[in-house]
Amino acid sequence: MSRRARKIVLAVISVLLCYAISVAALSSADSTRVTEDMDEILYLPNEKLLTHFTAGLQTIIADLIWLNCIQYTALEHRGKRQFTWMEHMLHTATRLDPYFVDVYRFGAIFLSALRADPDASLRLAHAGMRVNPLAWQLPYEAAMNYLLNKREEPKSRYFAAQYLNMSAATGKAISGVVNLAAKLQDEFDLTEVEKDMWHDMLKSDDKFIRDLAERKLIEIELRSACEELDKRLNIFAQRTGRPATSFEELIQEGLLSGVPQYPIEGGYFFIGGDGKAYNSTLLEDEVIRARNVLQTNVGFYQERYGVFPESLDKLIEVGLLQELPAHPWPGRTWKYDAQTGKVE
Amino acid sequence: MNRIIAVAENTFRESIRDKVLYVLLFFAATTILGSKVLGWISIGQDVKIIKDICLASMSVFGALIAIFVGASLVYKEIDKKTLYTILAQPLYRYEFVLGKYLGLLGILGVSIIVMTAVSSVYLRLMGGAIELIWFEAVLLIYWKLVLITGFAILMSAIVSPIMGAIIVFCLYVLGHATEVLKNLPPQFDGTFSKQILEVMYFVVPNLNTFNLQSEAANSVSVAGAYVGFALLYGLAWTATFLILACMAFEGKDV
């Protein structure tokens, strides 16, 4: 080996050695340094200010915030499920890149399906529609929001039909939207609409969206199971003149072949004090939704008055809520800490 | 005109040998080809993210080439004393400045063409569509670089390369933020400050005028007239900078 070749080999070995030392040192430093787990984003600047100081990199920053929002949503979905920062992140991303239709679309789905905040979902969809009038997905999501999350409101079907017509009028909507707009003229089962929507989501390339769709489809099945159990409980009550206290009684009466199985780990069916069938998974989901509504309004109160409300009834007194959502679990009530503003 | 072209050709050849150019082009290509990584963690927005990163790379790395190469262009000739030989020839000083400028524009043009070609092929391989708005966005990025290079040449004639690079970089950042001067909050209504700041909006070049990246990434078309006005706007500012640069160099004691 020539002297020059030996020098090159020596240099390469030295570089590799130094690199290996640096990797080992960094790993040791990371494991030595104790840092608190950050489950929320640290800081998100005011989106109006951010728009002006990106040095022309608005779209890249919007992409990064959107990717961060996906990670945050997935983490919250598996954790506390409060989604405190979600709306702010979505509005920041769309302000930086107002043509980013997917952020409006998936953001609206996340806000309604996960954070249980249909009004925020509609606000985002509306903002998207103003800038992207030809994006069929946005009025479609607004329609779905009215059909699935605001179904109790008067005229919800009327608004849903209007949005679906808007979506169809873009001329780019998939055929299902046009059919759905026509279907809305008649009475039909909204569960089927919901099922179709989540079945579409199952085809997504993204695992998080597929997992979400799978869970939502299971929840639909659980709701159907509860409805079916309620029917049989009614038959039992009519036959025996008293409500059933356990599923075994239904089995003995020949109304049920076995105790209902639960597809989500840790969940179970039970009969409440009111004689109705419940599923713990569905109830926990409703707890999170109702608690988020309360928590969001406690936050609004704190923003408006500078202090947390003394009690949850204050939210009604100042007009933030018309009524407090009942605790979904039979016999349980909300626990509220006026010092920290936390609702449990 | 022949003399300007001769200086331009010389500048082009000189800049082609500059290592900074290759380093920046290497980083630009790496960023463009690495853009797929971010796409993996999105929800089906990978093509949009690739487009964003490609256009941003052209803008940022193009600006860095303009800043680092442009800011030292005239100063280097003075520092190496080659300027005396050049000016001893039958050549006006403004011809020298314009030649230098056009040479650098040539380099930037080649860089942008290379980056556009790499981006377009990569985008097609990833399943993205290339539309007219994509090329309009690239054209306006180049036009922004034309303006920045004009300012860099002006700075090169006035201050040292490091100071020049810092000032041009500040203009790059400030130029993208000028809209804050126009969209003032209501607290400013009826105040003298508002009038001053609104005048300032027209004093600093608005580089966001050349920013069609969001439209290109989301396939939103823009009116042809807009592109025309943006080109005219850039041309007017560039001409202003070049006139000032020629005047500064004419009066410079070398």
Coordinates of C-alpha atoms in Angstrom, one line a residue:
Chain A
M1 CA 0.0 0.0 0.0
S2 CA 1.4 3.4 -1.0
R3 CA 1.9 6.1 1.6
R4 CA -0.9 8.2 0.2
A5 CA -3.4 5.2 0.4
R6 CA -2.3 4.6 4.0
K7 CA -3.0 8.2 4.8
I8 CA -6.5 8.0 3.3
V9 CA -7.3 4.8 5.1
L10 CA -6.1 6.3 8.4
A11 CA -8.1 9.4 7.8
V12 CA -11.3 7.3 7.1
I13 CA -10.7 5.2 10.2
S14 CA -10.2 8.3 12.3
V15 CA -13.4 9.9 11.0
L16 CA -15.4 6.8 11.6
L17 CA -13.9 6.5 15.1
C18 CA -14.7 10.1 15.9
Y19 CA -18.3 9.6 14.6
A20 CA -18.8 6.5 16.7
I21 CA -17.5 8.4 19.8
S22 CA -19.9 11.2 19.0
V23 CA -22.9 8.8 18.7
A24 CA -22.0 7.1 21.9
A25 CA -21.5 10.4 23.7
L26 CA -24.8 11.8 22.5
S27 CA -26.6 8.7 23.6
S28 CA -25.0 8.8 27.0
A29 CA -25.8 12.5 27.3
D30 CA -29.4 12.0 26.3
S31 CA -29.9 9.1 28.8
T32 CA -28.1 11.1 31.6
R33 CA -30.1 14.3 31.2
V34 CA -33.5 14.0 32.9
T35 CA -36.1 16.0 31.1
E36 CA -39.8 16.2 31.8
D37 CA -42.0 14.5 29.2
M38 CA -43.6 17.2 27.1
D39 CA -47.0 15.9 26.0
E40 CA -48.1 19.2 24.6
I41 CA -46.5 21.6 22.2
L42 CA -44.2 24.0 23.9
Y43 CA -45.1 27.3 22.2
L44 CA -47.0 28.3 19.1
P45 CA -46.7 31.9 18.2
N46 CA -49.5 34.2 17.2
E47 CA -50.4 33.1 13.7
K48 CA -51.1 36.6 12.4
L49 CA -47.6 37.7 13.4
L50 CA -46.0 34.4 12.1
T51 CA -47.5 35.0 8.7
H52 CA -45.3 38.1 8.2
F53 CA -42.0 36.7 9.5
T54 CA -41.4 33.5 7.7
A55 CA -39.1 34.9 5.0
G56 CA -41.2 33.5 2.3
L57 CA -41.4 30.0 3.8
Q58 CA -45.0 30.1 4.8
T59 CA -45.9 26.9 3.0
I60 CA -43.1 24.9 4.5
I61 CA -44.0 26.1 8.0
A62 CA -47.6 25.3 7.4
D63 CA -46.6 21.8 6.4
L64 CA -44.5 21.4 9.5
I65 CA -47.3 22.7 11.8
W66 CA -49.7 20.3 10.1
L67 CA -47.4 17.3 10.5
N68 CA -46.9 18.4 14.2
C69 CA -50.7 18.6 14.5
I70 CA -51.1 15.0 13.2
Q71 CA -48.6 13.8 15.8
Y72 CA -50.2 15.8 18.5
T73 CA -53.6 14.6 17.6
A74 CA -52.5 10.9 17.6
L75 CA -50.7 11.4 21.0
E76 CA -53.7 13.1 22.6
H77 CA -56.0 10.4 21.1
R78 CA -54.0 7.8 22.9
G79 CA -53.6 9.9 26.0
K80 CA -55.6 12.6 27.7
R81 CA -57.9 13.3 24.7
Q82 CA -58.2 17.0 25.4
F83 CA -56.8 18.4 22.2
T84 CA -56.4 21.8 23.7
W85 CA -54.0 23.1 21.0
M86 CA -55.6 21.4 18.0
E87 CA -57.7 24.3 16.8
H88 CA -54.9 26.9 17.2
M89 CA -52.5 24.6 15.2
L90 CA -55.1 24.1 12.5
H91 CA -55.8 27.9 12.2
T92 CA -52.1 28.7 12.1
A93 CA -51.5 26.1 9.3
T94 CA -54.4 27.4 7.2
R95 CA -53.5 31.0 7.7
L96 CA -50.0 30.3 6.5
D97 CA -51.2 28.2 3.5
P98 CA -54.8 29.1 2.9
Y99 CA -55.1 26.7 -0.1
F100 CA -54.1 23.7 1.9
V101 CA -57.5 21.9 1.6
D102 CA -56.5 18.8 3.5
V103 CA -55.8 20.7 6.6
Y104 CA -59.3 22.2 6.6
R105 CA -60.8 18.8 5.8
F106 CA -59.0 16.5 8.2
G107 CA -58.9 19.3 10.7
A108 CA -62.7 19.5 10.6
I109 CA -62.9 15.8 11.0
F110 CA -60.5 15.8 14.0
L111 CA -62.3 18.6 15.7
S112 CA -65.7 17.1 15.4
A113 CA -64.9 13.4 15.8
L114 CA -62.1 13.6 18.4
R115 CA -62.4 16.9 20.2
A116 CA -66.2 16.8 20.0
D117 CA -66.4 20.4 19.0
P118 CA -68.7 20.6 16.0
D119 CA -68.8 24.4 16.1
A120 CA -65.0 24.7 15.8
S121 CA -65.1 22.1 13.0
L122 CA -67.7 24.2 11.2
R123 CA -65.6 27.4 11.7
L124 CA -62.6 25.7 10.1
A125 CA -64.7 24.3 7.2
H126 CA -66.2 27.7 6.6
A127 CA -62.8 29.4 6.6
G128 CA -61.7 26.8 4.0
M129 CA -64.8 27.3 1.8
R130 CA -64.2 31.0 1.6
V131 CA -60.8 30.6 0.2
N132 CA -61.4 27.3 -1.7
P133 CA -64.9 27.5 -3.1
L134 CA -64.2 24.7 -5.6
A135 CA -63.1 22.2 -2.9
W136 CA -66.0 19.7 -2.7
Q137 CA -64.6 18.1 0.4
L138 CA -65.2 21.1 2.7
P139 CA -69.0 21.5 2.3
Y140 CA -69.2 17.7 2.5
E141 CA -67.5 17.7 5.9
A142 CA -69.8 20.5 7.0
A143 CA -72.8 18.5 6.0
M144 CA -71.5 15.4 7.8
N145 CA -71.0 17.6 10.8
Y146 CA -74.6 18.6 10.8
L147 CA -75.8 15.0 10.2
L148 CA -73.7 13.3 12.8
N149 CA -72.6 15.8 15.4
K150 CA -75.3 18.4 15.4
R151 CA -78.2 16.0 14.5
E152 CA -80.2 17.2 17.6
E153 CA -80.3 20.8 16.4
P154 CA -83.4 22.0 14.5
K155 CA -82.9 22.2 10.8
S156 CA -79.7 20.2 10.9
R157 CA -80.9 18.1 8.0
Y158 CA -81.8 21.2 6.0
F159 CA -78.3 22.7 6.5
A160 CA -76.7 19.3 5.7
A161 CA -78.7 19.2 2.4
Q162 CA -77.6 22.7 1.6
Y163 CA -74.0 21.9 2.2
L164 CA -74.2 18.7 0.1
N165 CA -75.8 20.6 -2.7
M166 CA -72.9 23.1 -2.5
S167 CA -70.5 20.2 -2.6
A168 CA -72.2 18.6 -5.6
A169 CA -72.3 22.0 -7.3
T170 CA -68.5 22.2 -7.5
G171 CA -68.8 19.6 -10.2
K172 CA -65.9 17.7 -8.6
A173 CA -67.6 15.8 -5.9
I174 CA -67.6 12.0 -5.9
S175 CA -70.9 10.3 -6.9
G176 CA -71.7 9.4 -3.3
V177 CA -72.1 13.0 -2.4
V178 CA -74.7 13.6 -5.1
N179 CA -76.6 10.4 -4.1
L180 CA -76.5 11.5 -0.4
A181 CA -77.9 14.9 -1.3
A182 CA -80.8 13.2 -3.0
K183 CA -81.2 10.7 -0.1
L184 CA -81.6 13.6 2.3
Q185 CA -84.9 14.5 0.8
D186 CA -86.3 11.3 2.4
E187 CA -86.1 9.9 6.0
F188 CA -83.2 7.5 6.2
D189 CA -80.9 5.9 8.7
L190 CA -78.1 8.2 9.6
T191 CA -76.1 5.3 11.0
E192 CA -75.7 4.1 7.4
V193 CA -74.3 7.5 6.4
E194 CA -71.9 7.4 9.3
K195 CA -70.8 3.9 8.4
D196 CA -70.2 4.8 4.8
M197 CA -68.1 7.8 5.8
W198 CA -65.8 5.7 8.1
H199 CA -65.7 2.9 5.6
D200 CA -64.3 5.4 3.1
M201 CA -61.7 6.5 5.7
L202 CA -60.6 2.8 6.1
K203 CA -59.2 3.1 2.6
S204 CA -56.8 5.9 3.7
D205 CA -53.1 5.4 3.3
D206 CA -52.5 6.7 6.8
K207 CA -52.5 4.3 9.7
F208 CA -53.9 6.9 12.2
I209 CA -56.9 7.6 10.0
R210 CA -57.5 3.9 9.5
D211 CA -57.2 3.2 13.2
L212 CA -59.6 6.0 13.9
A213 CA -62.1 4.7 11.3
E214 CA -61.8 1.2 12.8
R215 CA -62.6 2.5 16.2
K216 CA -65.5 4.6 15.0
L217 CA -67.0 1.6 13.2
I218 CA -66.7 -0.5 16.4
E219 CA -68.4 2.3 18.3
I220 CA -71.3 2.2 15.7
E221 CA -71.6 -1.6 16.2
L222 CA -71.6 -1.1 20.0
R223 CA -74.4 1.5 19.7
S224 CA -76.4 -0.9 17.5
A225 CA -75.8 -3.6 20.1
C226 CA -77.1 -1.4 22.9
E227 CA -80.2 -0.5 20.9
E228 CA -80.9 -4.2 20.3
L229 CA -80.3 -5.0 24.0
D230 CA -82.7 -2.2 25.0
K231 CA -85.4 -3.8 22.8
R232 CA -85.0 -7.2 24.5
L233 CA -84.9 -5.5 27.9
N234 CA -88.3 -3.9 27.1
I235 CA -89.7 -7.3 26.1
F236 CA -88.4 -8.8 29.3
A237 CA -90.1 -5.9 31.3
Q238 CA -93.4 -6.4 29.5
R239 CA -93.3 -10.2 30.1
T240 CA -92.3 -10.1 33.8
G241 CA -93.6 -6.8 34.9
R242 CA -90.2 -5.7 36.2
P243 CA -86.9 -4.5 34.7
A244 CA -84.1 -7.1 34.2
T245 CA -81.1 -6.6 36.5
S246 CA -78.6 -8.8 34.6
F247 CA -78.1 -10.3 31.2
E248 CA -78.4 -13.8 32.7
E249 CA -82.1 -13.1 33.3
L250 CA -82.5 -12.4 29.6
I251 CA -80.7 -15.6 28.8
Q252 CA -82.9 -17.6 31.1
E253 CA -86.0 -16.0 29.5
G254 CA -84.7 -17.1 26.1
L255 CA -84.3 -13.5 24.9
L256 CA -80.5 -13.7 24.6
S257 CA -78.2 -16.5 23.6
G258 CA -75.2 -15.4 25.7
V259 CA -73.7 -12.4 27.5
P260 CA -72.7 -9.8 24.8
Q261 CA -69.1 -9.8 23.8
Y262 CA -67.1 -6.5 23.7
P263 CA -64.8 -5.9 20.8
I264 CA -62.6 -3.2 22.5
E265 CA -60.3 -4.4 25.2
G266 CA -61.4 -3.5 28.7
G267 CA -65.0 -2.5 27.7
Y268 CA -68.2 -4.2 28.9
F269 CA -71.9 -4.1 28.6
F270 CA -74.1 -3.6 31.7
I271 CA -77.7 -2.8 32.7
G272 CA -78.1 0.6 34.4
G273 CA -80.4 1.5 37.2
D274 CA -82.9 2.8 34.7
G275 CA -83.2 -0.7 33.1
K276 CA -81.3 0.3 29.9
A277 CA -78.3 -1.3 28.4
Y278 CA -75.0 0.6 28.4
N279 CA -71.5 0.0 27.1
S280 CA -68.5 1.2 29.1
T281 CA -66.5 2.1 25.9
L282 CA -69.3 4.3 24.6
L283 CA -69.8 5.9 27.9
E284 CA -66.1 6.7 28.3
D285 CA -66.1 8.3 24.9
E286 CA -69.2 10.4 25.8
V287 CA -67.5 11.4 29.1
I288 CA -64.5 12.7 27.1
R289 CA -66.8 14.6 24.7
A290 CA -69.0 16.1 27.4
R291 CA -65.9 16.9 29.6
N292 CA -64.2 18.7 26.6
V293 CA -67.3 20.8 26.1
L294 CA -67.3 21.8 29.8
Q295 CA -63.5 22.3 29.9
T296 CA -63.5 24.4 26.7
N297 CA -66.2 26.7 28.2
V298 CA -64.4 26.9 31.5
G299 CA -61.5 28.2 29.4
F300 CA -63.7 30.7 27.7
Y301 CA -65.0 31.9 31.1
Q302 CA -61.4 32.3 32.4
E303 CA -60.4 34.2 29.2
R304 CA -63.4 36.5 29.7
Y305 CA -63.3 37.1 33.4
G306 CA -59.7 36.3 34.3
V307 CA -60.7 33.7 36.9
F308 CA -62.1 30.2 36.8
P309 CA -65.9 30.0 37.5
E310 CA -66.8 29.2 41.1
S311 CA -69.0 26.4 39.9
L312 CA -70.1 24.9 36.6
D313 CA -73.5 26.5 37.0
K314 CA -71.8 29.9 36.4
L315 CA -71.3 28.8 32.7
I316 CA -75.1 28.8 32.4
E317 CA -75.5 32.1 34.3
V318 CA -73.2 34.0 31.9
G319 CA -74.7 32.4 28.8
L320 CA -71.8 30.3 27.7
L321 CA -74.0 27.1 28.0
Q322 CA -77.7 26.7 27.9
E323 CA -77.5 23.6 30.1
L324 CA -74.8 21.4 31.6
P325 CA -74.3 18.1 29.8
A326 CA -75.3 15.3 32.1
H327 CA -72.6 12.9 33.2
P328 CA -73.0 9.9 30.8
W329 CA -72.5 7.2 33.5
P330 CA -75.7 6.6 35.3
G331 CA -75.6 7.9 38.8
R332 CA -72.4 9.8 38.5
T333 CA -71.9 13.6 38.6
W334 CA -69.1 16.0 37.4
K335 CA -66.3 16.9 39.8
Y336 CA -65.1 20.4 39.4
D337 CA -62.1 22.1 41.0
A338 CA -62.6 25.9 41.0
Q339 CA -58.9 26.4 41.9
T340 CA -57.5 24.7 38.8
G341 CA -60.5 24.8 36.5
K342 CA -60.3 21.1 35.9
V343 CA -63.4 19.0 35.3
E344 CA -63.3 15.3 36.1
Chain B
M1 CA -22.9 45.9 -25.4
N2 CA -20.1 43.5 -26.5
R3 CA -18.0 44.7 -23.6
I4 CA -20.9 44.0 -21.1
I5 CA -21.3 40.6 -22.5
A6 CA -17.5 39.9 -22.3
V7 CA -17.5 40.9 -18.6
A8 CA -20.7 38.8 -18.0
E9 CA -19.1 35.7 -19.7
N10 CA -16.0 36.2 -17.5
T11 CA -18.1 36.5 -14.4
F12 CA -20.1 33.4 -15.3
R13 CA -16.9 31.4 -15.8
E14 CA -15.5 32.7 -12.6
S15 CA -18.6 31.9 -10.6
I16 CA -18.8 28.4 -12.1
R17 CA -15.5 27.7 -10.4
D18 CA -16.7 29.0 -7.1
K19 CA -17.0 26.1 -4.6
V20 CA -19.8 27.9 -2.7
L21 CA -22.1 27.4 -5.7
Y22 CA -21.6 23.6 -5.7
V23 CA -22.0 23.4 -2.0
L24 CA -25.3 25.2 -2.2
L25 CA -26.5 23.2 -5.2
F26 CA -25.6 20.0 -3.3
F27 CA -27.7 21.1 -0.3
A28 CA -30.5 22.1 -2.5
A29 CA -30.6 18.7 -4.3
T30 CA -30.3 16.9 -1.0
T31 CA -33.2 18.9 0.4
I32 CA -35.3 18.3 -2.7
L33 CA -34.7 14.5 -2.7
G34 CA -35.1 14.3 1.0
S35 CA -38.5 16.0 0.9
K36 CA -40.3 12.6 0.6
V37 CA -39.3 11.9 4.2
L38 CA -41.7 14.5 5.5
G39 CA -44.4 13.3 3.2
W40 CA -44.3 9.9 4.9
I41 CA -45.7 11.3 8.1
S42 CA -48.5 13.2 6.5
I43 CA -52.0 12.0 5.7
G44 CA -51.6 11.6 1.9
Q45 CA -50.1 15.1 1.4
D46 CA -46.7 13.9 0.3
V47 CA -46.8 15.4 -3.2
K48 CA -47.9 18.8 -1.8
I49 CA -45.1 18.7 0.7
I50 CA -42.6 17.7 -2.0
K51 CA -43.7 20.7 -4.1
D52 CA -43.4 23.0 -1.1
I53 CA -39.9 21.9 -0.3
C54 CA -38.7 22.0 -3.9
L55 CA -40.0 25.6 -4.4
A56 CA -38.7 26.7 -1.0
S57 CA -35.3 25.2 -1.8
M58 CA -35.1 27.1 -5.1
S59 CA -36.0 30.3 -3.3
V60 CA -33.7 29.9 -0.3
F61 CA -30.7 28.4 -2.0
G62 CA -31.0 30.8 -5.0
A63 CA -31.1 33.7 -2.5
L64 CA -28.0 32.3 -0.7
I65 CA -26.1 32.1 -4.0
A66 CA -27.2 35.6 -4.9
I67 CA -26.1 36.9 -1.4
F68 CA -22.8 35.1 -1.1
V69 CA -21.6 35.3 -4.6
G70 CA -23.2 38.7 -5.4
A71 CA -22.1 40.6 -2.4
S72 CA -18.5 39.9 -3.0
L73 CA -18.5 40.3 -6.8
V74 CA -17.2 43.8 -7.2
Y75 CA -15.3 43.9 -3.9
K76 CA -13.3 40.8 -4.9
E77 CA -12.0 42.6 -8.0
I78 CA -10.9 45.5 -5.9
D79 CA -9.3 43.2 -3.3
K80 CA -7.4 41.2 -5.9
K81 CA -6.4 44.4 -7.7
T82 CA -7.7 42.9 -11.0
L83 CA -10.1 45.8 -11.3
Y84 CA -7.2 48.1 -12.2
T85 CA -6.4 46.0 -15.2
I86 CA -10.0 45.8 -16.2
L87 CA -10.6 49.5 -15.9
A88 CA -7.5 50.3 -17.8
Q89 CA -9.3 48.7 -20.8
P90 CA -11.7 50.8 -22.9
L91 CA -14.6 50.0 -20.6
Y92 CA -17.0 52.2 -18.8
R93 CA -17.6 51.5 -15.1
Y94 CA -21.3 51.0 -15.6
E95 CA -20.5 48.4 -18.2
F96 CA -18.4 46.6 -15.7
V97 CA -21.2 46.6 -13.1
L98 CA -23.9 45.5 -15.6
G99 CA -21.6 42.8 -17.0
K100 CA -21.0 41.5 -13.4
Y101 CA -24.7 41.6 -12.8
L102 CA -25.6 39.7 -16.0
G103 CA -22.9 37.1 -15.3
L104 CA -24.4 36.4 -11.9
L105 CA -27.9 36.2 -13.4
G106 CA -26.6 33.6 -15.8
I107 CA -25.3 31.5 -12.9
L108 CA -28.6 31.9 -11.0
G109 CA -30.5 31.0 -14.2
V110 CA -28.5 27.8 -14.6
S111 CA -28.9 27.0 -10.9
I112 CA -32.7 27.5 -11.1
I113 CA -32.9 25.4 -14.3
V114 CA -31.0 22.6 -12.7
M115 CA -33.1 22.7 -9.5
T116 CA -36.3 22.9 -11.6
A117 CA -35.3 19.9 -13.7
V118 CA -34.4 17.8 -10.7
S119 CA -37.6 18.9 -8.9
S120 CA -39.8 18.3 -11.8
V121 CA -38.4 14.8 -12.6
Y122 CA -38.6 13.9 -8.9
L123 CA -42.1 15.2 -8.6
R124 CA -43.3 13.2 -11.7
L125 CA -41.6 10.0 -10.2
M126 CA -43.6 10.6 -7.0
G127 CA -46.8 10.8 -9.0
G128 CA -47.3 14.6 -8.9
A129 CA -48.7 16.6 -11.8
I130 CA -46.7 19.5 -13.3
E131 CA -48.9 22.4 -14.2
L132 CA -48.5 25.9 -15.6
I133 CA -48.6 27.4 -12.1
W134 CA -45.5 25.4 -11.2
F135 CA -43.5 27.1 -13.9
E136 CA -45.0 30.5 -13.1
A137 CA -43.9 30.0 -9.5
V138 CA -40.4 29.1 -10.6
L139 CA -40.3 32.1 -12.9
L140 CA -41.3 34.5 -10.1
I141 CA -38.7 32.9 -7.8
Y142 CA -36.1 33.6 -10.4
W143 CA -37.4 37.1 -10.8
K144 CA -37.1 37.6 -7.0
L145 CA -33.5 36.5 -7.3
V146 CA -33.0 39.0 -10.1
L147 CA -34.1 41.8 -7.8
I148 CA -32.1 40.5 -4.8
T149 CA -29.0 40.2 -7.0
G150 CA -29.5 43.8 -8.1
F151 CA -29.4 44.8 -4.5
A152 CA -26.4 42.6 -3.8
I153 CA -24.5 44.3 -6.6
L154 CA -25.4 47.7 -5.1
M155 CA -24.1 46.6 -1.7
S156 CA -21.0 45.1 -3.3
A157 CA -20.2 48.5 -4.7
I158 CA -20.7 50.3 -1.4
V159 CA -19.7 48.0 1.5
S160 CA -17.5 45.0 2.4
P161 CA -18.7 41.5 1.4
I162 CA -19.7 40.5 5.0
M163 CA -21.6 43.7 5.7
G164 CA -23.2 43.4 2.2
A165 CA -24.3 39.8 2.8
I166 CA -25.8 40.8 6.1
I167 CA -27.7 43.8 4.6
V168 CA -29.0 41.7 1.7
F169 CA -30.1 39.0 4.0
C170 CA -32.0 41.6 6.1
L171 CA -33.7 42.8 2.9
Y172 CA -34.6 39.3 2.1
V173 CA -36.3 38.8 5.5
L174 CA -37.8 42.3 5.6
G175 CA -39.0 42.1 2.0
H176 CA -41.1 39.1 2.9
A177 CA -42.6 40.9 5.9
T178 CA -43.7 44.2 4.3
E179 CA -47.3 43.3 4.3
V180 CA -47.4 43.8 8.0
L181 CA -47.0 47.5 7.2
K182 CA -50.2 47.4 5.1
N183 CA -52.4 45.3 7.3
L184 CA -52.1 47.3 10.5
P185 CA -54.4 46.6 13.4
P186 CA -57.3 49.0 14.1
Q187 CA -55.4 50.7 16.9
F188 CA -53.4 52.5 14.2
D189 CA -56.5 54.0 12.4
G190 CA -56.2 57.7 12.0
T191 CA -52.7 58.0 13.4
F192 CA -49.7 59.6 11.8
S193 CA -47.7 56.4 12.4
K194 CA -50.1 54.6 10.1
Q195 CA -49.4 57.1 7.2
I196 CA -45.7 56.7 7.7
L197 CA -45.8 52.9 7.8
E198 CA -48.1 52.8 4.8
V199 CA -45.5 54.9 2.9
M200 CA -42.8 52.5 4.1
Y201 CA -44.7 49.6 2.4
F202 CA -43.8 51.1 -0.9
V203 CA -40.2 52.0 0.1
V204 CA -39.1 48.4 0.8
P205 CA -39.5 45.8 -2.1
N206 CA -42.4 43.4 -1.3
L207 CA -40.8 40.0 -2.0
N208 CA -44.1 38.2 -1.3
T209 CA -45.3 39.5 -4.6
F210 CA -43.1 36.9 -6.2
N211 CA -44.3 34.1 -3.9
L212 CA -46.7 31.8 -5.7
Q213 CA -45.5 28.7 -3.8
S214 CA -48.8 28.1 -2.0
E215 CA -50.7 28.3 -5.3
A216 CA -48.3 26.0 -7.1
A217 CA -48.2 23.4 -4.3
N218 CA -52.1 23.3 -4.2
S219 CA -52.6 23.6 -7.9
V220 CA -54.5 26.9 -7.7
S221 CA -54.1 29.0 -10.9
V222 CA -53.5 32.7 -10.9
A223 CA -54.4 35.4 -13.4
G224 CA -51.8 35.9 -16.1
A225 CA -52.1 39.7 -15.4
Y226 CA -50.8 39.1 -11.9
V227 CA -47.7 37.4 -13.1
G228 CA -47.2 40.3 -15.6
F229 CA -47.5 42.9 -12.9
A230 CA -45.2 41.0 -10.6
L231 CA -42.6 40.9 -13.4
L232 CA -43.0 44.6 -14.0
Y233 CA -42.7 45.3 -10.3
G234 CA -39.5 43.3 -10.1
L235 CA -38.0 44.9 -13.2
A236 CA -38.7 48.4 -11.8
W237 CA -37.0 47.7 -8.5
T238 CA -34.0 45.9 -10.2
A239 CA -33.5 48.8 -12.6
T240 CA -33.5 51.2 -9.6
F241 CA -30.9 49.1 -7.8
L242 CA -28.7 48.8 -10.9
I243 CA -28.8 52.6 -11.6
L244 CA -27.8 53.2 -8.0
A245 CA -25.1 50.6 -8.2
C246 CA -23.7 52.1 -11.4
M247 CA -23.8 55.6 -9.8
A248 CA -22.1 54.3 -6.6
F249 CA -19.4 52.6 -8.6
E250 CA -18.8 55.6 -10.8
G251 CA -18.2 57.7 -7.8
K252 CA -16.1 55.1 -6.0
D253 CA -12.4 55.9 -5.4
V254 CA -10.6 52.7 -6.4

